Amino acid sequence: MTNPEPGAPKATVLVVDDEPQIVRALRINLTARGYRVITAHDGTAALRAVAETKPDVVVLDLGLPDMDGNEVIAGLRGWTTVPIIVLSARGDSSDKVQALDAGADDYVTKPFGMDELLARLRAAVRRSAVSSSDGVEAIINTASFSIDLVAKKVRKDGKEVHLTKTEWGVLELLARNRGRLVAQKQLLNEVWGPSYETESHYLRVYLAQLRRKLEPEPSRPRHLLTEPGMGYRFEV
C-alpha cells in the first residue's frame, strides 16, 4: 500500500494542523500519491474526526489553538491504536520524549523533507492494519448508559454522569476490553500502579460505586460483571 494503485483501496490520512500552508502542501502531495486526506485545524475537531472517519494514520501538529497536541494523543490512546506521526516545530529531545510517551508512533521536526515524511507515512500505513482490527469503537452504547471514549464522558438517561478520575480509569479499561475478562492484577496495575497489585479491596469499592451510578439494578449488574477470584468483565 506504499503507492496505492488506481482502483485500489486508498489509505485515509488525517492531517491536524492550524497552518494553512502546511495543510495545503500535505493535501497536494498525499492526494497525488493516492491517499485520501481529511483535515482538522484544532484538537477538538481532530478527536471527533478520528471517531467519525477512522483514518489509517494521523499526522499531528503539537501547537494547536485549543489544546496541546499531547492531549490529543492521550485522548486518542484511550480508545484507538491508530498510528500517530507528530509533525512539529518543537525540536527539543524532551518534547519528542513527551510525545512518544503519550503514545505517538513517530516524530518529524519542522521544517521537514517531504520524501522523509512520506517514507514514515508508508511505514505507519503498514502498521495501521493492526490498529484497524482493535475492535474498539469511540462510543459504546448499552441499554442503560453510553460511554464516549473520546470525550471521556458517560451519559445515562440523557444526562452526563459524573465520574471521578479513578472511576473513569476502571470503566475505560473494562470498556476497551469489553467481553473479555480483565484480571484484578491488570486493573490495579494500570489504574493505580504496580505497588497496588494486591489491593483487591480497591476494586470492590470502585466497582460498587460504578454500579450505583450506572446499573439499573446495582445489586444485579448487567454490564459490570464480577468473575469471583479472577477479575471483572464489561458486557454491552
Short mmCIF file of C-alpha atoms in Angstrom, two decimals:
data_model
loop_
_atom_site.label_atom_id
_atom_site.label_comp_id
_atom_site.label_asym_id
_atom_site.label_seq_id
_atom_site.Cartn_x
_atom_site.Cartn_y
_atom_site.Cartn_z
CA MET A 1 0.00 0.00 0.00
CA THR A 2 3.06 2.20 -0.36
CA ASN A 3 1.73 3.83 -3.53
CA PRO A 4 -1.92 2.90 -3.97
CA GLU A 5 -2.80 1.83 -7.49
CA PRO A 6 -5.85 3.20 -9.32
CA GLY A 7 -8.92 1.37 -8.11
CA ALA A 8 -7.15 0.02 -5.03
CA PRO A 9 -8.38 0.92 -1.53
CA LYS A 10 -6.82 4.23 -0.51
CA ALA A 11 -5.40 4.83 2.95
CA THR A 12 -7.02 7.72 4.79
CA VAL A 13 -4.73 10.29 6.42
CA LEU A 14 -6.00 12.83 8.93
CA VAL A 15 -3.82 15.98 8.90
CA VAL A 16 -4.17 18.04 12.08
CA ASP A 17 -2.51 21.46 11.76
CA ASP A 18 -3.58 25.09 12.03
CA GLU A 19 -1.04 26.33 9.45
CA PRO A 20 -2.90 26.58 6.10
CA GLN A 21 0.29 26.33 4.02
CA ILE A 22 1.31 23.08 5.74
CA VAL A 23 -2.16 21.62 5.30
CA ARG A 24 -2.22 22.62 1.63
CA ALA A 25 1.22 21.15 0.92
CA LEU A 26 0.35 17.86 2.61
CA ARG A 27 -3.02 17.64 0.89
CA ILE A 28 -1.45 18.16 -2.57
CA ASN A 29 1.39 15.70 -2.02
CA LEU A 30 -0.65 12.99 -0.36
CA THR A 31 -3.57 13.23 -2.77
CA ALA A 32 -1.16 12.97 -5.71
CA ARG A 33 0.05 9.67 -4.26
CA GLY A 34 -3.41 8.21 -3.91
CA TYR A 35 -4.13 8.92 -0.25
CA ARG A 36 -7.47 10.21 0.94
CA VAL A 37 -6.82 13.34 3.02
CA ILE A 38 -9.00 14.68 5.82
CA THR A 39 -8.05 17.82 7.74
CA ALA A 40 -8.70 19.30 11.17
CA HIS A 41 -7.45 22.63 12.46
CA ASP A 42 -7.68 22.07 16.21
CA GLY A 43 -7.63 19.30 18.77
CA THR A 44 -11.37 19.08 19.33
CA ALA A 45 -12.03 18.64 15.62
CA ALA A 46 -9.23 16.09 15.41
CA LEU A 47 -10.67 13.88 18.15
CA ARG A 48 -14.10 13.98 16.54
CA ALA A 49 -12.69 13.33 13.06
CA VAL A 50 -10.89 10.18 14.21
CA ALA A 51 -14.08 8.88 15.80
CA GLU A 52 -16.19 9.62 12.74
CA THR A 53 -13.84 8.78 9.85
CA LYS A 54 -11.48 6.16 11.36
CA PRO A 55 -8.37 7.21 9.43
CA ASP A 56 -5.47 4.86 8.85
CA VAL A 57 -2.89 7.40 10.07
CA VAL A 58 -2.94 10.74 11.93
CA VAL A 59 -0.35 13.43 11.14
CA LEU A 60 -0.48 15.77 14.12
CA ASP A 61 0.98 19.17 14.96
CA LEU A 62 1.56 19.77 18.69
CA GLY A 63 0.89 23.52 18.68
CA LEU A 64 -2.86 23.63 18.22
CA PRO A 65 -5.05 26.63 19.10
CA ASP A 66 -7.37 24.92 21.59
CA MET A 67 -5.21 22.26 23.28
CA ASP A 68 -1.73 20.81 23.27
CA GLY A 69 -1.14 18.03 20.77
CA ASN A 70 -0.08 15.71 23.58
CA GLU A 71 -3.61 15.98 24.97
CA VAL A 72 -4.94 14.87 21.59
CA ILE A 73 -2.57 11.89 21.62
CA ALA A 74 -3.69 10.93 25.13
CA GLY A 75 -7.34 11.27 24.15
CA LEU A 76 -6.89 9.00 21.15
CA ARG A 77 -4.88 6.41 23.03
CA GLY A 78 -7.84 5.99 25.37
CA TRP A 79 -9.62 4.03 22.67
CA THR A 80 -7.60 3.53 19.48
CA THR A 81 -4.17 2.39 18.32
CA VAL A 82 -4.26 4.37 15.05
CA PRO A 83 -0.67 5.33 14.13
CA ILE A 84 0.16 8.94 15.04
CA ILE A 85 3.00 10.84 13.39
CA VAL A 86 3.82 14.08 15.17
CA LEU A 87 4.83 16.91 12.83
CA SER A 88 6.06 19.75 14.99
CA ALA A 89 8.40 22.73 15.16
CA ARG A 90 9.37 21.62 18.67
CA GLY A 91 12.76 20.02 18.20
CA ASP A 92 13.95 19.53 21.77
CA SER A 93 14.52 15.94 22.82
CA SER A 94 12.27 16.48 25.84
CA ASP A 95 9.37 17.40 23.53
CA LYS A 96 9.96 14.27 21.47
CA VAL A 97 10.11 12.07 24.55
CA GLN A 98 6.90 13.58 25.92
CA ALA A 99 5.01 12.98 22.67
CA LEU A 100 6.31 9.42 22.30
CA ASP A 101 5.50 8.65 25.93
CA ALA A 102 1.98 9.99 25.36
CA GLY A 103 1.53 7.41 22.61
CA ALA A 104 2.83 8.88 19.35
CA ASP A 105 4.44 6.40 16.94
CA ASP A 106 6.84 8.74 15.19
CA TYR A 107 8.12 12.34 15.35
CA VAL A 108 9.14 14.58 12.45
CA THR A 109 10.53 18.08 13.09
CA LYS A 110 9.53 21.12 11.02
CA PRO A 111 10.83 22.15 8.56
CA PHE A 112 10.70 18.68 7.09
CA GLY A 113 11.55 16.92 3.85
CA MET A 114 8.50 15.60 2.05
CA ASP A 115 10.29 12.40 0.99
CA GLU A 116 11.17 11.59 4.60
CA LEU A 117 7.63 12.26 5.78
CA LEU A 118 6.20 10.09 3.01
CA ALA A 119 8.54 7.23 3.95
CA ARG A 120 7.45 7.45 7.58
CA LEU A 121 3.84 7.65 6.47
CA ARG A 122 4.18 4.49 4.38
CA ALA A 123 5.59 2.66 7.39
CA ALA A 124 2.68 3.90 9.52
CA VAL A 125 0.15 2.76 6.93
CA ARG A 126 1.65 -0.73 7.02
CA ARG A 127 1.11 -0.77 10.78
CA SER A 128 -2.42 0.58 10.55
CA ALA A 129 -3.88 -2.82 9.67
CA VAL A 130 -3.22 -3.82 13.27
CA SER A 131 -4.88 -0.72 14.72
CA SER A 132 -7.93 -1.08 12.49
CA SER A 133 -8.59 -4.51 13.96
CA ASP A 134 -8.58 -3.45 17.60
CA GLY A 135 -12.38 -3.72 17.67
CA VAL A 136 -12.97 -0.77 19.98
CA GLU A 137 -15.47 1.88 18.97
CA ALA A 138 -15.35 5.51 20.05
CA ILE A 139 -18.84 5.40 21.58
CA ILE A 140 -20.12 2.29 23.33
CA ASN A 141 -23.85 2.09 23.91
CA THR A 142 -25.53 -0.21 26.39
CA ALA A 143 -29.22 -0.49 27.20
CA SER A 144 -28.61 1.62 30.31
CA PHE A 145 -25.86 4.13 29.50
CA SER A 146 -23.32 5.22 26.88
CA ILE A 147 -19.55 5.67 27.11
CA ASP A 148 -17.77 8.23 24.92
CA LEU A 149 -14.12 7.16 24.92
CA VAL A 150 -13.05 10.27 23.01
CA ALA A 151 -14.71 12.88 25.21
CA LYS A 152 -14.21 10.70 28.32
CA LYS A 153 -17.84 11.09 29.31
CA VAL A 154 -20.68 8.79 30.37
CA ARG A 155 -24.36 9.54 29.84
CA LYS A 156 -27.37 7.87 31.40
CA ASP A 157 -31.00 8.77 30.73
CA GLY A 158 -29.83 11.68 28.60
CA LYS A 159 -27.70 13.23 31.35
CA GLU A 160 -23.98 13.21 31.92
CA VAL A 161 -22.87 11.06 34.85
CA HIS A 162 -20.04 12.50 36.94
CA LEU A 163 -17.24 10.01 37.46
CA THR A 164 -14.06 10.53 39.44
CA LYS A 165 -10.75 10.12 37.62
CA THR A 166 -10.27 6.70 39.19
CA GLU A 167 -13.81 5.56 38.41
CA TRP A 168 -13.27 6.58 34.79
CA GLY A 169 -9.94 4.73 34.69
CA VAL A 170 -11.60 1.49 35.79
CA LEU A 171 -14.56 1.87 33.44
CA GLU A 172 -12.40 2.83 30.46
CA LEU A 173 -10.12 -0.18 30.85
CA LEU A 174 -13.08 -2.55 31.12
CA ALA A 175 -14.86 -0.92 28.17
CA ARG A 176 -11.78 -1.15 25.94
CA ASN A 177 -11.69 -4.87 26.72
CA ARG A 178 -15.43 -5.46 26.57
CA GLY A 179 -16.48 -9.06 26.52
CA ARG A 180 -13.08 -10.13 27.86
CA LEU A 181 -12.04 -10.92 31.40
CA VAL A 182 -9.72 -8.28 32.85
CA ALA A 183 -7.72 -9.72 35.73
CA GLN A 184 -7.70 -7.97 39.09
CA LYS A 185 -3.93 -7.55 38.89
CA GLN A 186 -4.13 -5.85 35.49
CA LEU A 187 -6.81 -3.42 36.65
CA LEU A 188 -4.90 -2.49 39.79
CA ASN A 189 -1.63 -2.13 37.90
CA GLU A 190 -2.99 0.05 35.10
CA VAL A 191 -5.31 2.26 37.17
CA TRP A 192 -3.44 2.57 40.48
CA GLY A 193 0.10 1.40 39.68
CA PRO A 194 2.34 -1.65 40.25
CA SER A 195 2.56 -1.12 44.01
CA TYR A 196 -1.20 -1.69 44.35
CA GLU A 197 -1.44 -5.08 42.62
CA THR A 198 -2.55 -6.86 45.81
CA GLU A 199 -5.09 -4.25 46.94
CA SER A 200 -8.14 -6.08 45.58
CA HIS A 201 -10.47 -4.31 48.03
CA TYR A 202 -9.97 -1.13 45.97
CA LEU A 203 -11.71 -2.83 43.06
CA ARG A 204 -14.66 -3.96 45.15
CA VAL A 205 -15.19 -0.40 46.37
CA TYR A 206 -14.91 1.25 42.95
CA LEU A 207 -16.98 -1.35 41.10
CA ALA A 208 -19.71 -0.88 43.69
CA GLN A 209 -19.59 2.89 43.11
CA LEU A 210 -19.77 2.47 39.33
CA ARG A 211 -22.69 0.07 39.61
CA ARG A 212 -24.62 2.51 41.81
CA LYS A 213 -24.08 5.24 39.23
CA LEU A 214 -24.67 3.23 36.05
CA GLU A 215 -26.55 -0.03 36.57
CA PRO A 216 -30.39 -0.03 36.66
CA GLU A 217 -30.19 -2.58 39.49
CA PRO A 218 -26.78 -2.27 41.18
CA SER A 219 -27.30 -5.49 43.15
CA ARG A 220 -27.97 -7.38 39.90
CA PRO A 221 -25.48 -5.86 37.45
CA ARG A 222 -25.93 -6.46 33.73
CA HIS A 223 -22.86 -4.67 32.39
CA LEU A 224 -20.16 -4.50 35.09
CA LEU A 225 -19.72 -8.15 35.98
CA THR A 226 -17.54 -9.88 38.56
CA GLU A 227 -15.73 -13.15 37.88
CA PRO A 228 -15.13 -14.28 41.50
CA GLY A 229 -11.47 -14.64 42.35
CA MET A 230 -10.41 -13.75 38.82
CA GLY A 231 -11.39 -10.26 37.73
CA TYR A 232 -14.09 -8.25 36.02
CA ARG A 233 -15.80 -8.11 32.66
CA PHE A 234 -17.77 -5.43 30.82
CA GLU A 235 -20.73 -6.55 28.71
CA VAL A 236 -22.89 -4.42 26.46
#
